[in-house]
Amino acid sequence: MLEVEDLHVEFRTRDGVARVLNGVSYHVSAGETLAVLGESGSGKSVTAQAIMGILDTPPAHVTRGSVRFHGEELLTASPERRRAVRAEGVAMIFQDALSALNPVFTVGFQIEEQLRLRRGMSRAQARARAVELLDLVRIPAARQRVREYPHQFSGGMRQRAMIAMALALDPEVLIADEPTTALDVTVQAQIMDLLAEIQRERRMGLVLITHDLGVVAEVADRIVVMYAGRIVEQADAVSLFRAPGHPYTAALMRSLPRLDSKGTALETIRGLPPSLLRIPPGCPFHPRCPRAQGVCVTHVPPDVRLGLGRTSACHFAEGVVGGGGVGG
Amino acid sequence: MTDQVAALVAERPRGLFGDAWHALRRRPLFWVSVSLILLVLLMAAFPGLFSSGDPNAADLSRSRGAPSSAAWFGYDNQGYDIYTRVVHGARASIVVGLLATAGVVLVGATIGMLAGFYGGWLDAVVSRIADVFVGVPFVLGAIVILTTLNAGGDAGPVRIVAQVVLSISVLSWPVAMRIMRSTAIAAKQQDYVKAARALGASSGRIIGKHMLPNCVAPVLVYSTIALGAFIGAEATLSYLGIGLRQPVVSWGVMINSAKDYLRVAPHALLFPAGFLTATVLAFVMLGDAVREALDPKLR
Amino acid sequence: MEGASVAELLEVRDLVKHFPVTRGVAFRRTVGHVRAVDGVSFSLRAGETLGVVGESGCGKSTLAQVLMRLEPPTSGTALFEGEPMFSLRGAALRRWRRDMQIVLQDPYTSLNPRMTVGDIVGEPFEIHPEVAPRGSRAGRVRELLDVVGLNPEHLNRYPHQFSGGQRQRIGIARALALRPKVIVCDEPVSALDVSIQAQVMNLLAELQGEFGLAYIFIAHDLSVVRHLSDRVAVMYLGKIVEIGTEEEIYRHPTHPYTQALLSAVPVADPALRGRRDVIRLTGDVPSPVDPPSGCRFRTRCWKARDVCATDEPALVTRVGNHPSACHFAEERHVVP
């Protein structure tokens, strides 16, 4: 339904050109949850912003690639067409609901505005629909709260209001950029349940951008793992957690403290993520990789197929997934 | 996210001032204002470089003479050479501007830092006093102060300058105080200040080592713009006849004496007013450029 | 359990910190109090780690501020090696500061951007010149940087030239400089990426062994707290609702809030999806300005009965071996 293919994005800064995305491809279908997993600077949010057409240009420039929605190219579409798709086809919610909502309008007004503009609803119709939507995202006393301002909502409630706003025009795909990162764990659980339920009911495609392996494990159908502007691994959730196919994913999992045991020293990934101004040649992960060989320095690894719908951008993918070596 | 990318992208990091300098260097506006300011400063310090004439040599026979090759800017009503007086007038204007700025910034910033750091009743008292001063219209306040100080009659040039500097300082310190106070309050809540307090650092050490270096930027920007504004204020007061006056030569004094002959000798007003405007503008532009360079969000 | 004995390094009793809520600019009047910390007692032994977990607004960070004497307590006492530490003044206070240090959460604001790393890590020696004679300080700073895994040659660099994880190491080196007995760690890894977080956690664990440090480790991430802690206190709205060993809290939680908190943590294993004991709380944490009467958790608790609104449950052992502040405490296994 929504496809990203070979997307390249550069940030042109005064210190040089940062290659933020270097050939990112993924797709999401109706009723599917795709998790985009990565650390800061991996390019996971930039990809989403490129899809939505909300990258700040300059400094960002899309240099290559394609974003298609139902086969229609969006990158070259007219601004009006993009706005239409943004409103009704692909919606997005953000980490920081407070800054995503306009503080000077009531929550109800912000939902109603789109309904009146895009659906030609009357004031009364739009108000009724807004109350329905707030109800849907389980905001208690929706009839009263529709008249309140964003700052009168708690963090969890704001996130719900933003979800209601994103759902107003029945989008087919929802992109959620770290939707629960700013929330407490009990509220995070509520919001994730809500998103999963809405998605199931509406057979919506959900792109969940996060750095949290736990959240990914709980809701994702498929997972793409990003590192330094590339997708290093792509797999269904169960197989990825059972046997990661890329050394980066494997190391990430082992560096996570566990809830179910105290454990001993954590395994760490040595060094730091690369500067996007100077991405290492060959495999971008090679300076930090315990398996790196000569070929990793000289050749960019291809996407190695590891079974149905599973790829890993590692020269030694079969060995990694087989669990050989690396103390796995 | 974009911020995070930007952070990763920031490869060659510099200090705040290094960064600011880097940004400033590329702005033509900065260079224009700096050259203008340097020129005026040079005039103020070494008027002899620009004019060999005597600013107090009056010759009524030349009264209101138009600009010519002998006198580039012409002569005024009293027959003074306007070019020579413009050059010599820079000194008084600059001195008043510099001293007033120094006074305002020293007093205002010190009080603001203490109020912001200690808070509580000190802050409440100081802030209310500042409000009172802000409530006084500048010109009215200056008239009251200067006429009171001058009740005795004639004063020498040093005393006149000191009086004008004092009146500007008294009326303007609350601005610098408020700027410093709000930056100090923000800095006080920074984690590095908490860490220093946890180490047992004294208040003096926290103010001097941790807060001051992180709080100077906004006051620095303000002082650049204020310098221009105070030169303008000096002219305003002199024009009204309560600021600098004979025997002191300043642009304001010149404008004052030219105002009555505007129709017959417009050049007598035009030249000092032009220098005044250019100088004020140069400081304001410099302040603007520095502010933008110091504030990464505006870059 | 809470008996005052000399073996305890730190003994906190009934600690309360209320912040006045004021209205008005010219004439401030107090309209209420944020009960950030409202009667907290615990003890800390030398060399152990006490984890403090809770959601935002539970008072865990205020607790750190008060323990570091960055904020005066409203009431309550704390004995440090048997000495009441809130009444220390002058030289005694300075001496005590050497024993207790803090590592703060945000690696970007906790280091003065205008000071070099050498000055930052060396500042403790300038404030406490008796610890290291002037001549030996540069050497001590290099040593400290080495201990926390930084290149000692980077002494003259500024904080912004380092990554988040490295900056956190600088903050740790500063806290370590005076050889404290206790370090309060206020969310030291929550601003870091996963791969960096593990490095800093390992460092903290190593340093504890090497220097015999006791940690008060404050965090909202339950997995992080379990990994580093010997004992764990769970806070909710200014109070400790349950306290016990890491095993007791994570394996045998008895307070409904602890159980809900643990069950809400996503587990990185898709195979467990739908097979876990899931407790979902409704609503948000109430305001600490006007907390519920009786048990503070009752407004979100599925077990709440009339008694919960009237009688505040004491933090005592009702079932199992550790105290829990619930009238109806019972064990429930929620961590797979």
mmCIF file of C-alpha atoms in Angstrom, chain A residues 130-246:
data_model
loop_
_atom_site.group_PDB
_atom_site.id
_atom_site.type_symbol
_atom_site.label_atom_id
_atom_site.label_comp_id
_atom_site.label_asym_id
_atom_site.label_seq_id
_atom_site.Cartn_x
_atom_site.Cartn_y
_atom_site.Cartn_z
ATOM 1 C CA ALA A 130 -14.985 15.034 17.190
ATOM 2 C CA VAL A 131 -16.728 13.803 20.335
ATOM 3 C CA GLU A 132 -17.032 10.353 18.743
ATOM 4 C CA LEU A 133 -13.333 10.348 17.946
ATOM 5 C CA LEU A 134 -12.300 11.389 21.460
ATOM 6 C CA ASP A 135 -14.574 8.645 22.758
ATOM 7 C CA LEU A 136 -12.892 6.193 20.434
ATOM 8 C CA VAL A 137 -9.467 6.987 21.896
ATOM 9 C CA ARG A 138 -11.020 6.590 25.407
ATOM 10 C CA ILE A 139 -10.863 10.153 26.579
ATOM 11 C CA PRO A 140 -13.301 10.215 29.468
ATOM 12 C CA ALA A 141 -16.066 12.826 29.385
ATOM 13 C CA ALA A 142 -15.329 13.524 25.724
ATOM 14 C CA ARG A 143 -18.295 15.879 25.427
ATOM 15 C CA GLN A 144 -16.714 18.265 27.934
ATOM 16 C CA ARG A 145 -13.102 17.751 27.034
ATOM 17 C CA VAL A 146 -13.671 18.579 23.391
ATOM 18 C CA ARG A 147 -13.895 22.221 24.541
ATOM 19 C CA GLU A 148 -10.612 22.171 26.440
ATOM 20 C CA TYR A 149 -7.185 23.354 25.367
ATOM 21 C CA PRO A 150 -4.164 21.050 24.912
ATOM 22 C CA HIS A 151 -2.430 22.275 28.070
ATOM 23 C CA GLN A 152 -5.421 21.161 30.130
ATOM 24 C CA PHE A 153 -4.759 17.555 29.048
ATOM 25 C CA SER A 154 -2.257 15.259 30.752
ATOM 26 C CA GLY A 155 0.556 13.711 28.706
ATOM 27 C CA GLY A 156 -1.311 10.497 28.010
ATOM 28 C CA MET A 157 -4.522 12.338 27.169
ATOM 29 C CA ARG A 158 -2.692 14.627 24.740
ATOM 30 C CA GLN A 159 -1.277 11.622 22.943
ATOM 31 C CA ARG A 160 -4.805 10.238 22.699
ATOM 32 C CA ALA A 161 -6.090 13.550 21.366
ATOM 33 C CA MET A 162 -3.361 13.558 18.730
ATOM 34 C CA ILE A 163 -4.316 10.023 17.714
ATOM 35 C CA ALA A 164 -7.955 11.128 17.453
ATOM 36 C CA MET A 165 -6.880 13.997 15.235
ATOM 37 C CA ALA A 166 -4.840 11.699 13.011
ATOM 38 C CA LEU A 167 -7.794 9.322 12.697
ATOM 39 C CA ALA A 168 -10.332 12.039 11.867
ATOM 40 C CA LEU A 169 -10.109 11.517 8.116
ATOM 41 C CA ASP A 170 -9.826 7.714 8.252
ATOM 42 C CA PRO A 171 -6.251 7.370 6.994
ATOM 43 C CA GLU A 172 -5.191 4.060 5.505
ATOM 44 C CA VAL A 173 -1.725 4.275 6.985
ATOM 45 C CA LEU A 174 -0.690 5.774 10.311
ATOM 46 C CA ILE A 175 2.940 6.639 10.936
ATOM 47 C CA ALA A 176 3.685 6.838 14.664
ATOM 48 C CA ASP A 177 7.049 8.443 15.437
ATOM 49 C CA GLU A 178 8.106 7.381 18.953
ATOM 50 C CA PRO A 179 4.504 7.804 20.152
ATOM 51 C CA THR A 180 5.149 6.630 23.696
ATOM 52 C CA THR A 181 8.752 7.636 24.362
ATOM 53 C CA ALA A 182 7.779 10.656 26.452
ATOM 54 C CA LEU A 183 5.206 8.721 28.463
ATOM 55 C CA ASP A 184 5.353 6.720 31.656
ATOM 56 C CA VAL A 185 5.341 2.981 31.328
ATOM 57 C CA THR A 186 1.774 2.420 32.543
ATOM 58 C CA VAL A 187 0.475 5.100 30.167
ATOM 59 C CA GLN A 188 2.667 3.767 27.368
ATOM 60 C CA ALA A 189 0.966 0.400 27.751
ATOM 61 C CA GLN A 190 -2.457 2.037 27.464
ATOM 62 C CA ILE A 191 -1.507 3.938 24.316
ATOM 63 C CA MET A 192 0.080 0.920 22.631
ATOM 64 C CA ASP A 193 -3.032 -1.160 23.378
ATOM 65 C CA LEU A 194 -5.186 1.578 21.923
ATOM 66 C CA LEU A 195 -3.111 1.857 18.743
ATOM 67 C CA ALA A 196 -3.131 -1.908 18.263
ATOM 68 C CA GLU A 197 -6.873 -2.091 18.714
ATOM 69 C CA ILE A 198 -7.662 0.776 16.344
ATOM 70 C CA GLN A 199 -5.353 -0.676 13.785
ATOM 71 C CA ARG A 200 -7.005 -4.091 13.988
ATOM 72 C CA GLU A 201 -10.499 -2.669 13.707
ATOM 73 C CA ARG A 202 -9.757 -0.416 10.758
ATOM 74 C CA ARG A 203 -7.296 -2.701 9.004
ATOM 75 C CA MET A 204 -4.977 0.267 8.939
ATOM 76 C CA GLY A 205 -1.301 0.020 8.061
ATOM 77 C CA LEU A 206 0.825 1.137 11.021
ATOM 78 C CA VAL A 207 4.423 2.260 10.767
ATOM 79 C CA LEU A 208 5.803 2.367 14.292
ATOM 80 C CA ILE A 209 9.087 4.213 14.619
ATOM 81 C CA THR A 210 10.855 3.457 17.876
ATOM 82 C CA HIS A 211 14.116 2.677 19.608
ATOM 83 C CA ASP A 212 12.443 0.412 22.163
ATOM 84 C CA LEU A 213 12.964 -3.285 21.466
ATOM 85 C CA GLY A 214 10.307 -4.188 24.022
ATOM 86 C CA VAL A 215 7.578 -2.158 22.329
ATOM 87 C CA VAL A 216 8.589 -3.637 18.987
ATOM 88 C CA ALA A 217 8.388 -7.174 20.330
ATOM 89 C CA GLU A 218 4.901 -6.582 21.685
ATOM 90 C CA VAL A 219 3.194 -5.174 18.602
ATOM 91 C CA ALA A 220 5.196 -5.528 15.378
ATOM 92 C CA ASP A 221 4.399 -7.942 12.564
ATOM 93 C CA ARG A 222 7.489 -7.067 10.607
ATOM 94 C CA ILE A 223 10.588 -5.153 11.640
ATOM 95 C CA VAL A 224 13.161 -3.131 9.757
ATOM 96 C CA VAL A 225 16.321 -2.243 11.652
ATOM 97 C CA MET A 226 18.097 0.943 10.588
ATOM 98 C CA TYR A 227 21.697 1.969 11.141
ATOM 99 C CA ALA A 228 23.472 5.037 9.720
ATOM 100 C CA GLY A 229 20.764 5.700 7.156
ATOM 101 C CA ARG A 230 20.545 2.141 5.885
ATOM 102 C CA ILE A 231 18.273 -0.774 6.542
ATOM 103 C CA VAL A 232 20.547 -3.456 7.938
ATOM 104 C CA GLU A 233 17.933 -6.073 8.629
ATOM 105 C CA GLN A 234 14.368 -6.825 7.663
ATOM 106 C CA ALA A 235 12.388 -9.710 9.140
ATOM 107 C CA ASP A 236 9.156 -10.818 10.742
ATOM 108 C CA ALA A 237 9.090 -10.142 14.469
ATOM 109 C CA VAL A 238 9.222 -13.702 15.739
ATOM 110 C CA SER A 239 12.213 -14.763 13.656
ATOM 111 C CA LEU A 240 14.116 -11.567 14.310
ATOM 112 C CA PHE A 241 13.886 -11.937 18.064
ATOM 113 C CA ARG A 242 14.553 -15.668 17.919
ATOM 114 C CA ALA A 243 17.644 -15.327 15.751
ATOM 115 C CA PRO A 244 18.757 -11.868 14.657
ATOM 116 C CA GLY A 245 20.339 -11.873 11.197
ATOM 117 C CA HIS A 246 22.619 -8.858 11.520
#
